[in-house]
PDB file of N, CA and C in Angstrom:
ATOM      1  N   MET A  61     -98.047   5.556  21.150  1.00  0.00           N
ATOM      2  CA  MET A  61     -96.638   5.677  21.496  1.00  0.00           C
ATOM      3  C   MET A  61     -96.484   6.803  22.514  1.00  0.00           C
ATOM      4  N   ASN A  62     -95.721   6.551  23.526  1.00  0.00           N
ATOM      5  CA  ASN A  62     -95.450   7.519  24.578  1.00  0.00           C
ATOM      6  C   ASN A  62     -94.570   8.636  24.033  1.00  0.00           C
ATOM      7  N   ALA A  63     -94.938   9.880  24.309  1.00  0.00           N
ATOM      8  CA  ALA A  63     -94.170  11.030  23.808  1.00  0.00           C
ATOM      9  C   ALA A  63     -92.757  11.053  24.375  1.00  0.00           C
ATOM     10  N   ASN A  64     -92.564  10.499  25.573  1.00  0.00           N
ATOM     11  CA  ASN A  64     -91.239  10.466  26.180  1.00  0.00           C
ATOM     12  C   ASN A  64     -90.431   9.249  25.757  1.00  0.00           C
ATOM     13  N   ASN A  65     -91.049   8.329  25.029  1.00  0.00           N
ATOM     14  CA  ASN A  65     -90.354   7.136  24.548  1.00  0.00           C
ATOM     15  C   ASN A  65     -90.788   6.864  23.109  1.00  0.00           C
ATOM     16  N   PRO A  66     -90.395   7.763  22.182  1.00  0.00           N
ATOM     17  CA  PRO A  66     -90.816   7.599  20.785  1.00  0.00           C
ATOM     18  C   PRO A  66     -90.056   6.469  20.110  1.00  0.00           C
ATOM     19  N   ARG A  67     -90.413   6.175  18.880  1.00  0.00           N
ATOM     20  CA  ARG A  67     -89.673   5.207  18.078  1.00  0.00           C
ATOM     21  C   ARG A  67     -88.284   5.764  17.819  1.00  0.00           C
ATOM     22  N   ALA A  68     -87.284   4.914  17.871  1.00  0.00           N
ATOM     23  CA  ALA A  68     -85.903   5.351  17.673  1.00  0.00           C
ATOM     24  C   ALA A  68     -85.627   5.690  16.212  1.00  0.00           C
ATOM     25  N   PHE A  69     -86.134   4.890  15.305  1.00  0.00           N
ATOM     26  CA  PHE A  69     -85.880   5.092  13.884  1.00  0.00           C
ATOM     27  C   PHE A  69     -87.178   4.940  13.092  1.00  0.00           C
ATOM     28  N   PRO A  70     -88.132   5.864  13.272  1.00  0.00           N
ATOM     29  CA  PRO A  70     -89.397   5.718  12.545  1.00  0.00           C
ATOM     30  C   PRO A  70     -89.180   5.874  11.046  1.00  0.00           C
ATOM     31  N   THR A  71     -89.925   5.119  10.282  1.00  0.00           N
ATOM     32  CA  THR A  71     -89.818   5.152   8.832  1.00  0.00           C
ATOM     33  C   THR A  71     -91.160   5.556   8.245  1.00  0.00           C
ATOM     34  N   PRO A  72     -91.205   6.654   7.492  1.00  0.00           N
ATOM     35  CA  PRO A  72     -92.476   7.026   6.875  1.00  0.00           C
ATOM     36  C   PRO A  72     -92.924   5.997   5.847  1.00  0.00           C
ATOM     37  N   VAL A  73     -94.182   5.663   5.896  1.00  0.00           N
ATOM     38  CA  VAL A  73     -94.754   4.700   4.968  1.00  0.00           C
ATOM     39  C   VAL A  73     -95.977   5.345   4.332  1.00  0.00           C
ATOM     40  N   ALA A  74     -95.984   5.432   3.011  1.00  0.00           N
ATOM     41  CA  ALA A  74     -97.133   6.011   2.305  1.00  0.00           C
ATOM     42  C   ALA A  74     -98.220   4.959   2.179  1.00  0.00           C
ATOM     43  N   ILE A  75     -99.422   5.342   2.526  1.00  0.00           N
ATOM     44  CA  ILE A  75    -100.579   4.464   2.354  1.00  0.00           C
ATOM     45  C   ILE A  75    -101.220   4.858   1.026  1.00  0.00           C
ATOM     46  N   VAL A  76    -101.207   3.951   0.083  1.00  0.00           N
ATOM     47  CA  VAL A  76    -101.679   4.238  -1.266  1.00  0.00           C
ATOM     48  C   VAL A  76    -103.051   3.618  -1.484  1.00  0.00           C
ATOM     49  N   ASP A  77    -103.959   4.393  -2.039  1.00  0.00           N
ATOM     50  CA  ASP A  77    -105.286   3.894  -2.401  1.00  0.00           C
ATOM     51  C   ASP A  77    -105.277   3.667  -3.906  1.00  0.00           C
ATOM     52  N   PRO A  78    -105.216   2.414  -4.366  1.00  0.00           N
ATOM     53  CA  PRO A  78    -105.118   2.135  -5.800  1.00  0.00           C
ATOM     54  C   PRO A  78    -106.382   2.531  -6.565  1.00  0.00           C
ATOM     55  N   ASN A  79    -107.477   2.767  -5.850  1.00  0.00           N
ATOM     56  CA  ASN A  79    -108.730   3.133  -6.511  1.00  0.00           C
ATOM     57  C   ASN A  79    -108.826   4.623  -6.818  1.00  0.00           C
ATOM     58  N   VAL A  80    -107.921   5.408  -6.267  1.00  0.00           N
ATOM     59  CA  VAL A  80    -107.934   6.851  -6.504  1.00  0.00           C
ATOM     60  C   VAL A  80    -106.647   7.210  -7.233  1.00  0.00           C
ATOM     61  N   THR A  81    -106.767   7.844  -8.359  1.00  0.00           N
ATOM     62  CA  THR A  81    -105.578   8.227  -9.116  1.00  0.00           C
ATOM     63  C   THR A  81    -105.535   9.742  -9.292  1.00  0.00           C
ATOM     64  N   ARG A  82    -104.342  10.204  -9.477  1.00  0.00           N
ATOM     65  CA  ARG A  82    -104.113  11.610  -9.758  1.00  0.00           C
ATOM     66  C   ARG A  82    -103.045  11.650 -10.840  1.00  0.00           C
ATOM     67  N   GLY A  83    -103.392  12.099 -11.997  1.00  0.00           N
ATOM     68  CA  GLY A  83    -102.445  12.121 -13.112  1.00  0.00           C
ATOM     69  C   GLY A  83    -102.067  10.729 -13.576  1.00  0.00           C
ATOM     70  N   GLY A  84    -102.953   9.748 -13.400  1.00  0.00           N
ATOM     71  CA  GLY A  84    -102.689   8.384 -13.839  1.00  0.00           C
ATOM     72  C   GLY A  84    -101.939   7.531 -12.836  1.00  0.00           C
ATOM     73  N   SER A  85    -101.487   8.135 -11.734  1.00  0.00           N
ATOM     74  CA  SER A  85    -100.763   7.381 -10.707  1.00  0.00           C
ATOM     75  C   SER A  85    -101.631   7.236  -9.462  1.00  0.00           C
ATOM     76  N   PRO A  86    -101.452   6.135  -8.719  1.00  0.00           N
ATOM     77  CA  PRO A  86    -102.208   5.993  -7.467  1.00  0.00           C
ATOM     78  C   PRO A  86    -101.937   7.178  -6.537  1.00  0.00           C
ATOM     79  N   TYR A  87    -102.972   7.592  -5.859  1.00  0.00           N
ATOM     80  CA  TYR A  87    -102.896   8.758  -4.981  1.00  0.00           C
ATOM     81  C   TYR A  87    -102.485   8.331  -3.578  1.00  0.00           C
ATOM     82  N   ARG A  88    -101.506   9.025  -3.016  1.00  0.00           N
ATOM     83  CA  ARG A  88    -101.093   8.765  -1.640  1.00  0.00           C
ATOM     84  C   ARG A  88    -102.131   9.358  -0.709  1.00  0.00           C
ATOM     85  N   LYS A  89    -102.745   8.489   0.040  1.00  0.00           N
ATOM     86  CA  LYS A  89    -103.818   8.916   0.917  1.00  0.00           C
ATOM     87  C   LYS A  89    -103.273   9.646   2.144  1.00  0.00           C
ATOM     88  N   HIS A  90    -102.355   9.036   2.835  1.00  0.00           N
ATOM     89  CA  HIS A  90    -101.707   9.656   3.982  1.00  0.00           C
ATOM     90  C   HIS A  90    -100.416   8.902   4.292  1.00  0.00           C
ATOM     91  N   VAL A  91     -99.645   9.449   5.201  1.00  0.00           N
ATOM     92  CA  VAL A  91     -98.359   8.844   5.558  1.00  0.00           C
ATOM     93  C   VAL A  91     -98.389   8.471   7.037  1.00  0.00           C
ATOM     94  N   GLU A  92     -97.927   7.288   7.336  1.00  0.00           N
ATOM     95  CA  GLU A  92     -97.802   6.819   8.706  1.00  0.00           C
ATOM     96  C   GLU A  92     -96.345   6.451   8.960  1.00  0.00           C
ATOM     97  N   CYS A  93     -96.019   6.224  10.202  1.00  0.00           N
ATOM     98  CA  CYS A  93     -94.682   5.752  10.541  1.00  0.00           C
ATOM     99  C   CYS A  93     -94.741   4.281  10.913  1.00  0.00           C
ATOM    100  N   ALA A  94     -93.844   3.527  10.325  1.00  0.00           N
ATOM    101  CA  ALA A  94     -93.775   2.098  10.619  1.00  0.00           C
ATOM    102  C   ALA A  94     -93.244   1.893  12.032  1.00  0.00           C
ATOM    103  N   GLU A  95     -93.657   0.803  12.609  1.00  0.00           N
ATOM    104  CA  GLU A  95     -93.179   0.465  13.945  1.00  0.00           C
ATOM    105  C   GLU A  95     -91.686   0.188  13.900  1.00  0.00           C
ATOM    106  N   GLY A  96     -91.030   0.459  14.966  1.00  0.00           N
ATOM    107  CA  GLY A  96     -89.615   0.181  15.110  1.00  0.00           C
ATOM    108  C   GLY A  96     -89.299   0.087  16.585  1.00  0.00           C
ATOM    109  N   MET A  97     -88.062  -0.120  16.916  1.00  0.00           N
ATOM    110  CA  MET A  97     -87.709  -0.196  18.331  1.00  0.00           C
ATOM    111  C   MET A  97     -87.925   1.166  18.982  1.00  0.00           C
ATOM    112  N   THR A  98     -88.184   1.138  20.273  1.00  0.00           N
ATOM    113  CA  THR A  98     -88.381   2.393  20.987  1.00  0.00           C
ATOM    114  C   THR A  98     -87.037   3.019  21.304  1.00  0.00           C
ATOM    115  N   LEU A  99     -87.081   4.296  21.622  1.00  0.00           N
ATOM    116  CA  LEU A  99     -85.863   4.994  22.011  1.00  0.00           C
ATOM    117  C   LEU A  99     -85.280   4.362  23.276  1.00  0.00           C
ATOM    118  N   ARG A 100     -86.143   3.885  24.180  1.00  0.00           N
ATOM    119  CA  ARG A 100     -85.688   3.221  25.402  1.00  0.00           C
ATOM    120  C   ARG A 100     -84.891   1.969  25.048  1.00  0.00           C
ATOM    121  N   ASP A 101     -85.396   1.176  24.113  1.00  0.00           N
ATOM    122  CA  ASP A 101     -84.675  -0.027  23.697  1.00  0.00           C
ATOM    123  C   ASP A 101     -83.327   0.325  23.069  1.00  0.00           C
ATOM    124  N   TRP A 102     -83.313   1.388  22.272  1.00  0.00           N
ATOM    125  CA  TRP A 102     -82.060   1.783  21.630  1.00  0.00           C
ATOM    126  C   TRP A 102     -81.046   2.254  22.674  1.00  0.00           C
ATOM    127  N   PHE A 103     -81.507   3.083  23.624  1.00  0.00           N
ATOM    128  CA  PHE A 103     -80.607   3.531  24.697  1.00  0.00           C
ATOM    129  C   PHE A 103     -80.067   2.340  25.486  1.00  0.00           C
ATOM    130  N   ALA A 104     -80.942   1.367  25.798  1.00  0.00           N
ATOM    131  CA  ALA A 104     -80.504   0.189  26.550  1.00  0.00           C
ATOM    132  C   ALA A 104     -79.479  -0.611  25.749  1.00  0.00           C
ATOM    133  N   GLY A 105     -79.701  -0.742  24.461  1.00  0.00           N
ATOM    134  CA  GLY A 105     -78.746  -1.455  23.610  1.00  0.00           C
ATOM    135  C   GLY A 105     -77.393  -0.764  23.550  1.00  0.00           C
ATOM    136  N   GLN A 106     -77.421   0.560  23.511  1.00  0.00           N
ATOM    137  CA  GLN A 106     -76.163   1.311  23.508  1.00  0.00           C
ATOM    138  C   GLN A 106     -75.430   1.141  24.833  1.00  0.00           C
ATOM    139  N   ALA A 107     -76.196   1.153  25.935  1.00  0.00           N
ATOM    140  CA  ALA A 107     -75.590   0.932  27.254  1.00  0.00           C
ATOM    141  C   ALA A 107     -74.991  -0.469  27.331  1.00  0.00           C
ATOM    142  N   LEU A 108     -75.692  -1.453  26.782  1.00  0.00           N
ATOM    143  CA  LEU A 108     -75.195  -2.831  26.781  1.00  0.00           C
ATOM    144  C   LEU A 108     -73.899  -2.936  25.979  1.00  0.00           C
ATOM    145  N   ALA A 109     -73.877  -2.354  24.799  1.00  0.00           N
ATOM    146  CA  ALA A 109     -72.672  -2.416  23.958  1.00  0.00           C
ATOM    147  C   ALA A 109     -71.489  -1.753  24.654  1.00  0.00           C
ATOM    148  N   GLY A 110     -71.735  -0.592  25.251  1.00  0.00           N
ATOM    149  CA  GLY A 110     -70.655   0.107  25.949  1.00  0.00           C
ATOM    150  C   GLY A 110     -70.166  -0.660  27.164  1.00  0.00           C
ATOM    151  N   THR A 111     -71.096  -1.234  27.910  1.00  0.00           N
ATOM    152  CA  THR A 111     -70.731  -1.978  29.113  1.00  0.00           C
ATOM    153  C   THR A 111     -69.944  -3.240  28.755  1.00  0.00           C
ATOM    154  N   LEU A 112     -70.382  -3.957  27.737  1.00  0.00           N
ATOM    155  CA  LEU A 112     -69.681  -5.184  27.340  1.00  0.00           C
ATOM    156  C   LEU A 112     -68.301  -4.902  26.748  1.00  0.00           C
ATOM    157  N   ALA A 113     -68.065  -3.665  26.324  1.00  0.00           N
ATOM    158  CA  ALA A 113     -66.754  -3.304  25.780  1.00  0.00           C
ATOM    159  C   ALA A 113     -65.728  -3.072  26.893  1.00  0.00           C
ATOM    160  N   LEU A 114     -66.196  -2.935  28.128  1.00  0.00           N
ATOM    161  CA  LEU A 114     -65.272  -2.733  29.250  1.00  0.00           C
ATOM    162  C   LEU A 114     -64.501  -4.025  29.517  1.00  0.00           C
ATOM    163  N   PRO A 115     -63.239  -3.913  29.930  1.00  0.00           N
ATOM    164  CA  PRO A 115     -62.407  -5.110  30.050  1.00  0.00           C
ATOM    165  C   PRO A 115     -62.810  -6.079  31.165  1.00  0.00           C
ATOM    166  N   ASN A 116     -63.280  -5.625  32.281  1.00  0.00           N
ATOM    167  CA  ASN A 116     -63.514  -6.517  33.419  1.00  0.00           C
ATOM    168  C   ASN A 116     -64.981  -6.604  33.825  1.00  0.00           C
ATOM    169  N   VAL A 117     -65.887  -6.525  32.871  1.00  0.00           N
ATOM    170  CA  VAL A 117     -67.310  -6.593  33.189  1.00  0.00           C
ATOM    171  C   VAL A 117     -67.734  -8.045  33.395  1.00  0.00           C
ATOM    172  N   ASP A 118     -68.625  -8.261  34.378  1.00  0.00           N
ATOM    173  CA  ASP A 118     -69.168  -9.608  34.616  1.00  0.00           C
ATOM    174  C   ASP A 118     -70.332  -9.809  33.661  1.00  0.00           C
ATOM    175  N   ASP A 119     -70.078 -10.523  32.577  1.00  0.00           N
ATOM    176  CA  ASP A 119     -71.131 -10.736  31.577  1.00  0.00           C
ATOM    177  C   ASP A 119     -71.856 -12.057  31.785  1.00  0.00           C
ATOM    178  N   THR A 120     -71.709 -12.664  32.964  1.00  0.00           N
ATOM    179  CA  THR A 120     -72.423 -13.896  33.263  1.00  0.00           C
ATOM    180  C   THR A 120     -73.766 -13.632  33.943  1.00  0.00           C
ATOM    181  N   ASN A 121     -73.948 -12.455  34.517  1.00  0.00           N
ATOM    182  CA  ASN A 121     -75.193 -12.097  35.182  1.00  0.00           C
ATOM    183  C   ASN A 121     -76.081 -11.347  34.185  1.00  0.00           C
ATOM    184  N   HIS A 122     -76.717 -12.087  33.299  1.00  0.00           N
ATOM    185  CA  HIS A 122     -77.485 -11.474  32.211  1.00  0.00           C
ATOM    186  C   HIS A 122     -78.637 -10.624  32.727  1.00  0.00           C
ATOM    187  N   ALA A 123     -79.369 -11.115  33.719  1.00  0.00           N
ATOM    188  CA  ALA A 123     -80.511 -10.364  34.253  1.00  0.00           C
ATOM    189  C   ALA A 123     -80.042  -9.066  34.908  1.00  0.00           C
ATOM    190  N   GLY A 124     -78.953  -9.137  35.651  1.00  0.00           N
ATOM    191  CA  GLY A 124     -78.414  -7.931  36.291  1.00  0.00           C
ATOM    192  C   GLY A 124     -77.914  -6.925  35.271  1.00  0.00           C
ATOM    193  N   LEU A 125     -77.286  -7.411  34.221  1.00  0.00           N
ATOM    194  CA  LEU A 125     -76.775  -6.542  33.167  1.00  0.00           C
ATOM    195  C   LEU A 125     -77.930  -5.887  32.410  1.00  0.00           C
ATOM    196  N   ALA A 126     -78.968  -6.651  32.109  1.00  0.00           N
ATOM    197  CA  ALA A 126     -80.137  -6.089  31.426  1.00  0.00           C
ATOM    198  C   ALA A 126     -80.810  -5.042  32.300  1.00  0.00           C
ATOM    199  N   ASN A 127     -80.941  -5.347  33.602  1.00  0.00           N
ATOM    200  CA  ASN A 127     -81.539  -4.395  34.532  1.00  0.00           C
ATOM    201  C   ASN A 127     -80.741  -3.093  34.560  1.00  0.00           C
ATOM    202  N   PHE A 128     -79.422  -3.201  34.646  1.00  0.00           N
ATOM    203  CA  PHE A 128     -78.557  -2.017  34.642  1.00  0.00           C
ATOM    204  C   PHE A 128     -78.764  -1.190  33.371  1.00  0.00           C
ATOM    205  N   CYS A 129     -78.800  -1.867  32.228  1.00  0.00           N
ATOM    206  CA  CYS A 129     -78.913  -1.152  30.948  1.00  0.00           C
ATOM    207  C   CYS A 129     -80.262  -0.458  30.808  1.00  0.00           C
ATOM    208  N   TYR A 130     -81.338  -1.111  31.235  1.00  0.00           N
ATOM    209  CA  TYR A 130     -82.649  -0.455  31.159  1.00  0.00           C
ATOM    210  C   TYR A 130     -82.781   0.651  32.193  1.00  0.00           C
ATOM    211  N   ASN A 131     -82.136   0.516  33.349  1.00  0.00           N
ATOM    212  CA  ASN A 131     -82.116   1.631  34.303  1.00  0.00           C
ATOM    213  C   ASN A 131     -81.386   2.834  33.706  1.00  0.00           C
ATOM    214  N   MET A 132     -80.306   2.561  33.006  1.00  0.00           N
ATOM    215  CA  MET A 132     -79.560   3.635  32.338  1.00  0.00           C
ATOM    216  C   MET A 132     -80.433   4.274  31.259  1.00  0.00           C
ATOM    217  N   ALA A 133     -81.141   3.460  30.488  1.00  0.00           N
ATOM    218  CA  ALA A 133     -82.029   3.975  29.438  1.00  0.00           C
ATOM    219  C   ALA A 133     -83.140   4.834  30.047  1.00  0.00           C
ATOM    220  N   ASP A 134     -83.710   4.375  31.154  1.00  0.00           N
ATOM    221  CA  ASP A 134     -84.755   5.153  31.822  1.00  0.00           C
ATOM    222  C   ASP A 134     -84.219   6.493  32.305  1.00  0.00           C
ATOM    223  N   ALA A 135     -82.996   6.494  32.809  1.00  0.00           N
ATOM    224  CA  ALA A 135     -82.376   7.752  33.240  1.00  0.00           C
ATOM    225  C   ALA A 135     -82.157   8.691  32.051  1.00  0.00           C
ATOM    226  N   MET A 136     -81.754   8.129  30.925  1.00  0.00           N
ATOM    227  CA  MET A 136     -81.566   8.947  29.722  1.00  0.00           C
ATOM    228  C   MET A 136     -82.886   9.563  29.270  1.00  0.00           C
ATOM    229  N   LEU A 137     -83.963   8.771  29.285  1.00  0.00           N
ATOM    230  CA  LEU A 137     -85.277   9.286  28.887  1.00  0.00           C
ATOM    231  C   LEU A 137     -85.766  10.360  29.851  1.00  0.00           C
ATOM    232  N   ALA A 138     -85.537  10.165  31.143  1.00  0.00           N
ATOM    233  CA  ALA A 138     -85.950  11.156  32.139  1.00  0.00           C
ATOM    234  C   ALA A 138     -85.201  12.472  31.937  1.00  0.00           C
ATOM    235  N   GLU A 139     -83.917  12.375  31.680  1.00  0.00           N
ATOM    236  CA  GLU A 139     -83.123  13.593  31.454  1.00  0.00           C
ATOM    237  C   GLU A 139     -83.536  14.273  30.152  1.00  0.00           C
ATOM    238  N   ARG A 140     -83.818  13.465  29.147  1.00  0.00           N
ATOM    239  CA  ARG A 140     -84.289  14.014  27.857  1.00  0.00           C
ATOM    240  C   ARG A 140     -85.589  14.776  28.051  1.00  0.00           C
ATOM    241  N   ALA A 141     -86.525  14.216  28.829  1.00  0.00           N
ATOM    242  CA  ALA A 141     -87.804  14.879  29.082  1.00  0.00           C
ATOM    243  C   ALA A 141     -87.599  16.136  29.920  1.00  0.00           C
ATOM    244  N   ARG A 142     -86.695  16.085  30.873  1.00  0.00           N
ATOM    245  CA  ARG A 142     -86.424  17.241  31.739  1.00  0.00           C
ATOM    246  C   ARG A 142     -85.900  18.427  30.939  1.00  0.00           C
ATOM    247  N   ARG A 143     -85.044  18.138  29.974  1.00  0.00           N
ATOM    248  CA  ARG A 143     -84.438  19.202  29.163  1.00  0.00           C
ATOM    249  C   ARG A 143     -85.357  19.708  28.065  1.00  0.00           C
ATOM    250  N   GLY A 144     -86.422  18.944  27.800  1.00  0.00           N
ATOM    251  CA  GLY A 144     -87.403  19.367  26.793  1.00  0.00           C
ATOM    252  C   GLY A 144     -86.896  19.182  25.441  1.00  0.00           C
TER     253      GLY A 144
END
């Protein structure tokens, strides 16, 4: 995963080894994060929702609208990286 485009909503998932117990319960070996949408996808979705809420938007040009939203998401990620 790119450090500048992390998962938007990562979920910790415990990896359990049923063959190893501690106090009678399976031992958690380690924790990973489940896959989810990227922050870029989430930013693009937010841009899409906001744009479609405008009264006079041309929502017939799907490719142009998607391009606009991902350009906006890329700008958000660039600014996020710039600010650290």
